[in-house]
Amino acid sequence: MKNIVLASTSTLYGEAYLAYLAPVIRELFGNKPEVIFIPYARPGGISHDDYTARVSTAFADFGVPVRGLHTFPDPQQALREGHAFFTGGGNTFLLVKQLHELHLMDVLKQEVEKGKPYLGTSAGSNIGGINMQTTNDMPIVYPSSFRTMGLVPFNLNPHYLDPIPSLPHMGETRETRIFEFHTQQNTPVIGLREGSWIRVKGDVITLEGTQPARIFEQGKMPYELEAGTVMTTISQVHL
Amino acid sequence: MKNIVLASTSTLYGEAYLAYLAPVIRELFGNKPEVIFIPYARPGGISHDDYTARVSTAFADFGVPVRGLHTFPDPQQALREGHAFFTGGGNTFLLVKQLHELHLMDVLKQEVEKGKPYLGTSAGSNIGGINMQTTNDMPIVYPSSFRTMGLVPFNLNPHYLDPIPSLPHMGETRETRIFEFHTQQNTPVIGLREGSWIRVKGDVITLEGTQPARIFEQGKMPYELEAGTVMTTISQVHL
C-alpha cells in the first residue's frame, strides 16, 4: 500500500527545519530502523554530507537514524534494500539529473510503489509528480529527461504563490506560467501552498495541512481545494 | 559592427507595450525596410500570428513594418536575407526548443554578429547570453540544448527581483538561485532589473536605462553596476 507524503516546503516561516511536519514524520518513519536520505537537490549548493547531517539532526528528535544515499557504494541496491526514503528540497534540475544518471528514478518509484514510506519536500515532492515541468527552479544543469516518478496522477507546483497585486513587476505570475504549461500538455497541476502536503495511502490521495491548494486543469478556470479533501482523481474532485 | 539591445522586459508597469523602449527602437530599426519578429516564446500561449500582430501595432508608431518569422517558408533563408530582428518575451524553453529544432540559433547568431540590428526583450534577451540556464521560466517543453547565442560574454537574468524581506515565503530568492547556478558553472550573470537594458555597439557593452544591475560572478559577493557603465568585460568593470 502506497504510503507517501509530498510537502510544499520543508520549513515554515519562522519555524525550525521540518518542525511543522513532525507528526507526519513520526507516522511515516516512527517504526523504521533507518531512513535513506536523498540529498542530490543540494539547496544553496550545500554538500551531500552537510545536507545529510542537517537532516540527521532534525530526525534525531524522532529517534530515527538517517543515512545519505550518496554514502552507499551501490545506490540502486541501497534503494532496493532500504526501508524508507526522504528526498529534500533544493534544485529540481540537479536532483532529476542525478537520479536519471545513476538510474535511480525507476528503482525509487518501484520501491515506493511496493509500500515503503516516502517523504518529499519541495524538489523532493516535484519528483513524485508525472514530470518536473512545473518546478520553479532554475535550469542550472541539463537533465537527460524531465520525467519523474509519477507516484500521483498530476504535477505539483510547490511553494505556490498567489499573484501579489501590489508588485509592480511585469514578469509572469505563477498562474500564467502554469497556464503556459497547459498550452503544451494536459497534466493537472496542484499549486501547493506552504503548510500543505499531499498524503497518499494506497489509492486514497488527500490534501492535508493548513492551506487550500489551487488546482489547475487544462481548459478550466483554476479553483481552490480545501485541506482535508480526498482527491483520488482531480477530475472527480472537480465534478 | 554588433548592434544589439537586450532588455529586461518589454513593458514597464502601467505603460504600453514597448513604450519605454521607443528611442531604442527608433535608433535600432528606424532606417530598416522591415523587421523580422521571432514570436516563438508565445507569452500566455498566444499564437504566432496574434503575437506578431501585437508587435506590428506597436511598431506602426515607428513606421517600421514587421513580419513574423513563422510566416516564411524557409526561416533560415529569411534570417540570412533579413535586415533586422526582434525576439519577444514569453517562455524561454519554448523559444530555445523551436530555434534549435529549426536550426535557427546559429544562423541568427551569425547574422547578428555581422551587424544586423537585434532587439530582445525578456526571453528574447536570454538567448543573447551564453546559455538559458538563468531563466526564470518554467520548463514546459524539453529543448535539445540549453545553449543560446552568446552575443555577450555572460548570462542574463531578466526581470531581476531583489529579495522581498516582508514576504513570509521559504522558496529560494533569485539571488540564491543564481548562487546555485554558480555551483555548476562560472558564467557571470547580470541581474537586469525592469527598465534597464544591455547595449552592444561593436565591442562596447554598456548598461543603459533607469536601474542599476546586480552582477553575480562565481566566488564573489554580488555587486551593483550603475546605469551608464561600460561593461566590456564584467571582470574589467569589477577591478
Coordinates of C-alpha atoms in Angstrom, one line a residue:
Chain A
M1 CA 0.0 0.0 0.0
K2 CA 1.5 3.4 -1.0
N3 CA 2.5 5.5 1.9
I4 CA 3.6 8.9 0.7
V5 CA 3.8 12.5 1.8
L6 CA 4.6 15.2 -0.8
A7 CA 5.0 18.5 1.1
S8 CA 5.2 22.0 -0.4
T9 CA 8.2 23.0 1.8
S10 CA 10.5 21.7 4.5
T11 CA 10.2 24.8 6.7
L12 CA 7.5 27.2 7.6
Y13 CA 8.4 30.9 8.0
G14 CA 9.9 31.4 11.5
E15 CA 10.0 27.7 12.4
A16 CA 12.7 25.1 12.6
Y17 CA 13.6 22.8 9.7
L18 CA 10.8 20.2 9.3
A19 CA 9.2 21.3 12.6
Y20 CA 5.6 21.5 11.2
L21 CA 6.0 18.0 9.6
A22 CA 6.8 16.3 12.9
P23 CA 3.6 14.4 13.3
V24 CA 3.8 13.3 9.6
I25 CA 7.4 12.2 10.0
R26 CA 6.6 10.2 13.2
E27 CA 3.7 8.5 11.4
L28 CA 5.7 7.6 8.3
F29 CA 9.0 6.7 9.8
G30 CA 8.5 6.1 13.5
N31 CA 8.8 2.3 13.4
K32 CA 11.6 2.2 10.7
P33 CA 15.2 1.1 11.6
E34 CA 16.6 3.7 9.2
V35 CA 15.6 6.3 6.6
I36 CA 17.6 6.8 3.5
F37 CA 18.0 10.5 2.7
I38 CA 18.4 11.6 -0.9
P39 CA 20.5 14.8 -0.8
Y40 CA 21.0 15.4 -4.5
A41 CA 19.0 18.7 -4.8
R42 CA 21.7 20.5 -2.7
P43 CA 19.9 23.7 -1.7
G44 CA 22.2 26.7 -1.9
G45 CA 24.9 24.3 -3.1
I46 CA 25.3 22.5 0.3
S47 CA 27.4 19.3 0.1
H48 CA 25.7 15.9 0.2
D49 CA 27.4 15.3 3.6
D50 CA 26.4 18.6 5.1
Y51 CA 22.8 18.2 3.9
T52 CA 22.5 14.7 5.3
A53 CA 23.9 15.9 8.7
R54 CA 21.3 18.6 8.8
V55 CA 18.5 16.1 8.2
S56 CA 20.1 13.6 10.8
T57 CA 20.0 16.4 13.4
A58 CA 16.3 17.1 12.7
F59 CA 15.4 13.4 12.7
A60 CA 17.2 12.8 16.0
D61 CA 14.1 14.2 17.7
F62 CA 12.1 11.4 16.2
G63 CA 14.7 8.7 17.2
V64 CA 15.1 7.7 13.5
P65 CA 18.6 7.2 12.1
V66 CA 19.3 8.7 8.7
R67 CA 21.8 7.7 6.1
G68 CA 22.7 9.6 2.9
L69 CA 22.1 7.7 -0.3
H70 CA 25.4 9.2 -1.6
T71 CA 27.3 7.1 1.0
F72 CA 26.3 3.7 -0.4
P73 CA 28.7 2.1 -2.9
D74 CA 25.7 0.9 -4.9
P75 CA 22.8 3.4 -4.5
Q76 CA 20.4 1.2 -6.6
Q77 CA 20.9 -1.7 -4.2
A78 CA 20.6 0.7 -1.3
L79 CA 17.1 1.7 -2.5
R80 CA 16.1 -1.9 -3.1
E81 CA 17.2 -2.9 0.4
G82 CA 16.1 0.3 2.2
H83 CA 13.1 0.7 4.5
A84 CA 12.0 4.3 3.9
F85 CA 13.1 7.4 1.9
F86 CA 13.2 11.1 2.3
T87 CA 14.1 13.4 -0.6
G88 CA 14.9 17.0 0.5
G89 CA 14.4 20.3 -1.4
G90 CA 16.9 22.3 -3.4
N91 CA 17.3 22.4 -7.2
T92 CA 14.9 20.1 -9.0
F93 CA 17.1 20.0 -12.2
L94 CA 20.1 18.9 -10.2
L95 CA 18.0 16.2 -8.4
V96 CA 16.4 14.8 -11.5
K97 CA 19.7 14.8 -13.5
Q98 CA 21.4 12.8 -10.8
L99 CA 18.6 10.3 -10.3
H100 CA 18.5 9.6 -14.1
E101 CA 22.3 9.5 -14.5
L102 CA 22.5 6.9 -11.7
H103 CA 19.4 5.0 -13.0
L104 CA 17.7 5.6 -9.7
M105 CA 14.4 7.2 -10.7
D106 CA 12.6 4.0 -11.7
V107 CA 14.1 2.0 -8.8
L108 CA 12.9 4.5 -6.3
K109 CA 9.5 4.5 -7.9
Q110 CA 9.2 0.7 -7.7
E111 CA 10.2 0.6 -4.1
V112 CA 7.8 3.4 -3.1
E113 CA 5.0 1.7 -5.0
K114 CA 5.7 -1.5 -3.0
G115 CA 4.7 0.5 0.1
K116 CA 8.0 1.7 1.5
P117 CA 7.2 5.1 3.1
Y118 CA 8.3 8.2 1.1
L119 CA 8.6 11.8 2.2
G120 CA 9.4 14.6 -0.3
T121 CA 9.7 18.3 0.4
S122 CA 9.8 20.9 -2.4
A123 CA 12.1 19.4 -5.1
G124 CA 11.6 16.0 -3.4
S125 CA 7.9 16.5 -3.9
N126 CA 8.2 17.6 -7.6
I127 CA 9.7 14.1 -8.4
G128 CA 6.5 12.5 -7.1
G129 CA 4.6 14.1 -9.9
I130 CA 4.4 13.0 -13.6
N131 CA 7.2 15.2 -14.6
M132 CA 9.3 18.1 -13.3
Q133 CA 7.9 20.6 -15.8
T134 CA 6.1 22.8 -13.2
T135 CA 9.1 23.4 -11.0
N136 CA 10.0 26.9 -10.0
D137 CA 13.7 26.2 -10.1
M138 CA 16.4 27.4 -12.4
P139 CA 17.8 25.0 -15.1
I140 CA 21.3 25.1 -13.7
V141 CA 22.1 21.7 -15.2
Y142 CA 20.6 19.8 -18.2
P143 CA 18.9 16.5 -17.1
S144 CA 18.6 13.7 -19.7
S145 CA 14.8 13.8 -19.2
F146 CA 12.2 15.8 -17.3
R147 CA 10.2 12.6 -16.5
T148 CA 9.8 11.9 -12.8
M149 CA 8.2 9.1 -10.7
G150 CA 4.5 9.7 -11.3
L151 CA 3.5 8.5 -7.8
V152 CA 0.4 10.7 -8.2
P153 CA -1.6 11.3 -11.4
F154 CA -0.7 15.0 -11.5
N155 CA 2.2 17.5 -11.2
L156 CA 3.0 19.7 -8.3
N157 CA 3.9 23.3 -8.0
P158 CA 5.5 23.6 -4.6
H159 CA 5.7 27.0 -2.7
Y160 CA 2.7 28.0 -4.7
L161 CA 2.3 31.8 -4.5
D162 CA -0.8 33.8 -5.3
P163 CA -0.3 36.9 -7.5
I164 CA 0.8 39.9 -5.4
P165 CA -1.4 42.8 -6.8
S166 CA 0.9 45.5 -5.3
L167 CA 4.0 44.2 -7.0
P168 CA 4.9 46.5 -10.0
H169 CA 6.5 43.7 -11.9
M170 CA 5.7 42.6 -15.4
G171 CA 7.2 39.1 -15.2
E172 CA 4.7 36.2 -15.4
T173 CA 2.8 35.2 -12.3
R174 CA 2.9 31.6 -11.2
E175 CA -0.7 31.2 -12.6
T176 CA 0.4 32.5 -16.0
R177 CA 3.4 30.1 -16.0
I178 CA 1.1 27.1 -15.2
F179 CA -1.3 28.3 -17.9
E180 CA 1.6 28.3 -20.4
F181 CA 2.4 24.7 -19.3
H182 CA -1.1 23.7 -20.2
T183 CA -0.7 25.0 -23.7
Q184 CA 1.8 22.1 -24.1
Q185 CA 0.3 19.2 -22.1
N186 CA -2.8 18.3 -20.1
T187 CA -1.3 17.0 -16.9
P188 CA -3.2 18.6 -14.0
V189 CA -1.1 20.8 -11.6
I190 CA -1.6 21.2 -7.9
G191 CA -0.4 24.6 -6.7
L192 CA 0.6 23.5 -3.2
R193 CA 0.9 26.4 -0.7
E194 CA 3.5 26.3 2.1
G195 CA 2.0 24.5 5.1
S196 CA 0.2 21.9 2.9
W197 CA 1.0 18.4 1.7
I198 CA -0.4 15.6 -0.4
R199 CA -1.0 12.4 1.6
V200 CA -1.2 9.1 -0.3
K201 CA -2.4 6.0 1.5
G202 CA -2.9 3.2 -1.0
D203 CA -5.3 4.6 -3.6
V204 CA -6.6 7.4 -1.5
I205 CA -5.0 10.8 -2.1
T206 CA -5.8 13.6 0.4
L207 CA -4.8 17.3 0.6
E208 CA -3.6 17.9 4.2
G209 CA -2.2 20.8 6.2
T210 CA -3.4 24.3 6.9
Q211 CA -3.9 25.8 3.4
P212 CA -6.2 25.2 0.5
A213 CA -4.5 24.2 -2.7
R214 CA -5.0 25.8 -6.1
I215 CA -5.9 23.3 -8.8
F216 CA -5.1 23.9 -12.5
E217 CA -6.6 21.7 -15.1
Q218 CA -6.2 22.3 -18.8
G219 CA -9.1 24.2 -20.3
K220 CA -10.7 25.0 -16.9
M221 CA -10.6 28.0 -14.6
P222 CA -8.3 27.3 -11.7
Y223 CA -10.1 26.6 -8.5
E224 CA -9.4 26.1 -4.7
L225 CA -9.4 22.8 -3.0
E226 CA -9.9 22.8 0.8
A227 CA -7.4 21.0 3.1
G228 CA -8.9 17.6 4.1
T229 CA -10.4 16.9 0.7
V230 CA -9.9 13.5 -0.7
M231 CA -8.6 13.9 -4.3
T232 CA -8.4 10.4 -5.6
T233 CA -8.6 11.9 -9.0
I234 CA -8.6 15.6 -9.6
S235 CA -11.4 15.4 -12.1
Q236 CA -13.6 13.5 -9.6
V237 CA -13.0 16.3 -7.1
H238 CA -13.9 18.8 -9.6
L239 CA -17.3 17.2 -10.6
Chain B
M1 CA 29.7 46.1 -36.0
K2 CA 27.4 44.4 -33.5
N3 CA 24.3 46.5 -32.9
I4 CA 22.3 44.8 -30.1
V5 CA 19.8 45.7 -27.3
L6 CA 18.9 43.1 -24.7
A7 CA 16.2 44.5 -22.5
S8 CA 14.9 43.1 -19.2
T9 CA 11.3 43.5 -20.1
S10 CA 9.0 44.6 -23.0
T11 CA 6.7 46.6 -20.8
L12 CA 7.1 48.8 -17.7
Y13 CA 4.4 48.8 -15.0
G14 CA 1.4 50.9 -16.1
E15 CA 2.9 51.7 -19.6
A16 CA 2.1 50.5 -23.1
Y17 CA 3.8 47.6 -24.7
L18 CA 7.4 48.6 -25.7
A19 CA 6.7 52.3 -24.9
Y20 CA 9.8 52.9 -22.7
L21 CA 12.0 51.4 -25.5
A22 CA 10.7 53.8 -28.2
P23 CA 14.0 55.7 -28.5
V24 CA 16.0 52.5 -28.7
I25 CA 13.7 51.0 -31.3
R26 CA 13.9 54.2 -33.5
E27 CA 17.7 54.1 -33.2
L28 CA 18.0 50.3 -34.0
F29 CA 15.4 50.0 -36.6
G30 CA 14.4 53.5 -37.9
N31 CA 16.1 53.2 -41.3
K32 CA 15.3 49.5 -41.9
P33 CA 12.8 48.4 -44.6
E34 CA 11.4 45.6 -42.4
V35 CA 12.0 43.9 -39.0
I36 CA 11.6 40.1 -38.7
F37 CA 9.8 39.3 -35.5
I38 CA 10.6 36.0 -33.8
P39 CA 7.4 35.0 -31.9
Y40 CA 8.3 31.5 -30.7
A41 CA 8.3 32.4 -26.9
R42 CA 4.4 32.8 -27.1
P43 CA 3.7 34.6 -23.7
G44 CA 0.5 33.2 -22.2
G45 CA 0.3 30.8 -25.1
I46 CA -0.6 33.5 -27.6
S47 CA -0.4 32.3 -31.3
H48 CA 2.5 33.3 -33.5
D49 CA 0.1 35.3 -35.7
D50 CA -1.5 37.2 -32.7
Y51 CA 1.9 37.9 -31.2
T52 CA 3.2 39.3 -34.4
A53 CA 0.1 41.4 -34.9
R54 CA 0.6 42.9 -31.4
V55 CA 4.2 43.8 -32.3
S56 CA 3.2 45.2 -35.7
T57 CA 0.7 47.5 -34.0
A58 CA 3.4 48.8 -31.5
F59 CA 5.9 49.2 -34.3
A60 CA 3.5 51.1 -36.5
D61 CA 4.3 54.2 -34.4
F62 CA 7.9 54.0 -35.6
G63 CA 6.9 53.5 -39.3
V64 CA 8.7 50.1 -39.4
P65 CA 6.9 47.1 -41.0
V66 CA 7.1 43.8 -39.1
R67 CA 6.9 40.3 -40.4
G68 CA 6.7 37.1 -38.3
L69 CA 9.5 34.6 -38.9
H70 CA 6.9 31.8 -38.7
T71 CA 5.3 33.1 -42.0
F72 CA 8.4 32.5 -44.1
P73 CA 8.5 29.1 -46.0
D74 CA 12.3 28.9 -45.2
P75 CA 13.0 30.6 -41.9
Q76 CA 16.8 30.1 -42.2
Q77 CA 16.8 31.9 -45.5
A78 CA 14.6 34.6 -44.0
L79 CA 17.2 35.3 -41.3
R80 CA 20.0 35.3 -43.9
E81 CA 18.2 37.8 -46.1
G82 CA 16.6 39.8 -43.3
H83 CA 17.6 43.3 -42.3
A84 CA 16.9 43.4 -38.6
F85 CA 15.4 41.1 -35.8
F86 CA 13.3 41.4 -32.7
T87 CA 12.7 38.4 -30.4
G88 CA 9.8 39.0 -27.9
G89 CA 9.4 37.6 -24.4
G90 CA 7.4 34.6 -23.2
N91 CA 8.7 31.2 -22.3
T92 CA 12.4 30.7 -22.9
F93 CA 12.2 26.9 -23.0
L94 CA 9.7 27.1 -25.8
L95 CA 11.8 29.7 -27.7
V96 CA 15.0 27.8 -27.4
K97 CA 13.4 24.5 -28.3
Q98 CA 12.0 26.0 -31.5
L99 CA 15.2 27.8 -32.5
H100 CA 17.2 24.6 -32.1
E101 CA 14.7 22.4 -33.8
L102 CA 14.5 24.6 -36.9
H103 CA 18.4 25.1 -36.8
L104 CA 18.0 28.8 -36.4
M105 CA 20.0 29.6 -33.3
D106 CA 23.4 29.6 -35.1
V107 CA 22.1 31.3 -38.2
L108 CA 20.6 34.1 -36.1
K109 CA 23.8 34.5 -34.2
Q110 CA 25.8 34.7 -37.4
E111 CA 23.5 37.4 -38.9
V112 CA 23.6 39.5 -35.7
E113 CA 27.3 39.2 -35.4
K114 CA 27.6 40.6 -39.0
G115 CA 26.0 43.8 -37.7
K116 CA 22.2 43.4 -38.4
P117 CA 20.4 45.1 -35.5
Y118 CA 18.9 42.8 -32.9
L119 CA 16.4 43.6 -30.1
G120 CA 15.5 41.1 -27.4
T121 CA 13.1 41.5 -24.5
S122 CA 13.0 39.0 -21.6
A123 CA 13.2 35.5 -23.2
G124 CA 14.5 37.3 -26.4
S125 CA 17.3 38.7 -24.2
N126 CA 18.0 35.4 -22.5
I127 CA 19.0 33.9 -25.9
G128 CA 21.6 36.7 -26.3
G129 CA 23.6 35.2 -23.3
I130 CA 25.9 32.1 -23.2
N131 CA 23.0 29.8 -22.3
M132 CA 19.5 29.9 -21.0
Q133 CA 20.3 28.4 -17.6
T134 CA 19.5 31.6 -15.6
T135 CA 16.0 32.0 -17.0
N136 CA 13.0 32.4 -14.6
D137 CA 10.7 30.4 -16.8
M138 CA 9.1 27.0 -16.3
P139 CA 10.4 24.1 -18.2
I140 CA 7.2 23.5 -20.1
V141 CA 9.0 21.8 -23.0
Y142 CA 12.3 20.0 -23.3
P143 CA 14.8 21.7 -25.6
S144 CA 17.5 19.7 -27.3
S145 CA 20.1 22.0 -25.7
F146 CA 20.2 25.0 -23.2
R147 CA 22.9 26.7 -25.4
T148 CA 22.0 30.1 -26.8
M149 CA 23.7 32.7 -29.0
G150 CA 26.4 34.1 -26.7
L151 CA 26.2 37.6 -28.2
V152 CA 27.6 38.8 -24.9
P153 CA 30.1 37.0 -22.7
F154 CA 27.7 36.5 -19.8
N155 CA 24.2 35.3 -19.0
L156 CA 21.2 37.4 -18.2
N157 CA 18.5 37.2 -15.5
P158 CA 15.7 39.4 -16.8
H159 CA 13.0 40.8 -14.5
Y160 CA 15.6 40.7 -11.8
L161 CA 13.9 41.0 -8.4
D162 CA 15.5 41.9 -5.1
P163 CA 14.6 39.7 -2.1
I164 CA 11.4 41.0 -0.5
P165 CA 12.1 40.9 3.2
S166 CA 8.4 41.1 4.2
L167 CA 7.4 38.0 2.2
P168 CA 7.0 35.0 4.6
H169 CA 7.9 32.5 1.9
M170 CA 10.7 29.9 2.2
G171 CA 11.2 29.3 -1.5
E172 CA 14.6 30.4 -2.8
T173 CA 15.2 34.0 -3.7
R174 CA 16.5 35.0 -7.1
E175 CA 19.9 35.6 -5.5
T176 CA 20.0 32.1 -4.0
R177 CA 19.0 30.6 -7.4
I178 CA 21.9 32.4 -9.2
F179 CA 24.3 31.3 -6.4
E180 CA 23.2 27.7 -7.1
F181 CA 23.9 28.2 -10.8
H182 CA 27.4 29.3 -9.9
T183 CA 28.0 26.0 -8.0
Q184 CA 27.7 24.4 -11.5
Q185 CA 29.4 26.9 -13.9
N186 CA 31.3 30.1 -13.8
T187 CA 29.4 32.2 -16.4
P188 CA 28.8 35.7 -15.0
V189 CA 25.1 36.6 -14.6
I190 CA 23.7 40.1 -15.0
G191 CA 20.5 40.6 -12.9
L192 CA 18.8 43.0 -15.2
R193 CA 16.0 45.0 -13.4
E194 CA 12.9 46.1 -15.3
G195 CA 13.7 49.5 -17.0
S196 CA 17.3 48.5 -17.9
W197 CA 18.9 47.0 -21.0
I198 CA 22.3 45.9 -22.3
R199 CA 23.5 47.9 -25.3
V200 CA 26.1 46.4 -27.5
K201 CA 27.8 48.5 -30.2
G202 CA 30.7 46.7 -31.7
D203 CA 33.0 45.6 -28.8
V204 CA 31.5 48.1 -26.3
I205 CA 28.9 46.8 -23.9
T206 CA 27.0 49.4 -21.8
L207 CA 24.3 49.1 -19.2
E208 CA 21.5 51.5 -20.1
G209 CA 18.1 52.5 -18.7
T210 CA 17.0 53.7 -15.3
Q211 CA 18.1 51.0 -12.9
P212 CA 21.4 49.7 -11.7
A213 CA 22.0 46.0 -12.5
R214 CA 23.1 43.3 -10.0
I215 CA 26.2 41.5 -11.1
F216 CA 26.9 37.9 -10.0
E217 CA 30.3 36.4 -10.5
Q218 CA 31.3 33.0 -9.3
G219 CA 33.1 33.2 -5.9
K220 CA 32.5 36.9 -5.4
M221 CA 29.9 38.9 -3.5
P222 CA 27.2 40.2 -5.8
Y223 CA 27.5 43.9 -6.5
E224 CA 25.6 46.8 -8.1
L225 CA 26.5 48.3 -11.5
E226 CA 25.2 51.8 -12.2
A227 CA 23.3 52.5 -15.5
G228 CA 25.6 54.2 -18.0
T229 CA 28.6 52.0 -17.1
V230 CA 30.6 50.5 -19.9
M231 CA 31.0 46.8 -19.2
T232 CA 33.2 45.5 -22.0
T233 CA 34.0 42.6 -19.7
I234 CA 32.4 42.2 -16.4
S235 CA 35.7 41.5 -14.7
Q236 CA 37.2 44.7 -16.0
V237 CA 34.2 46.5 -14.5
H238 CA 34.8 44.9 -11.2
L239 CA 38.5 45.7 -11.0

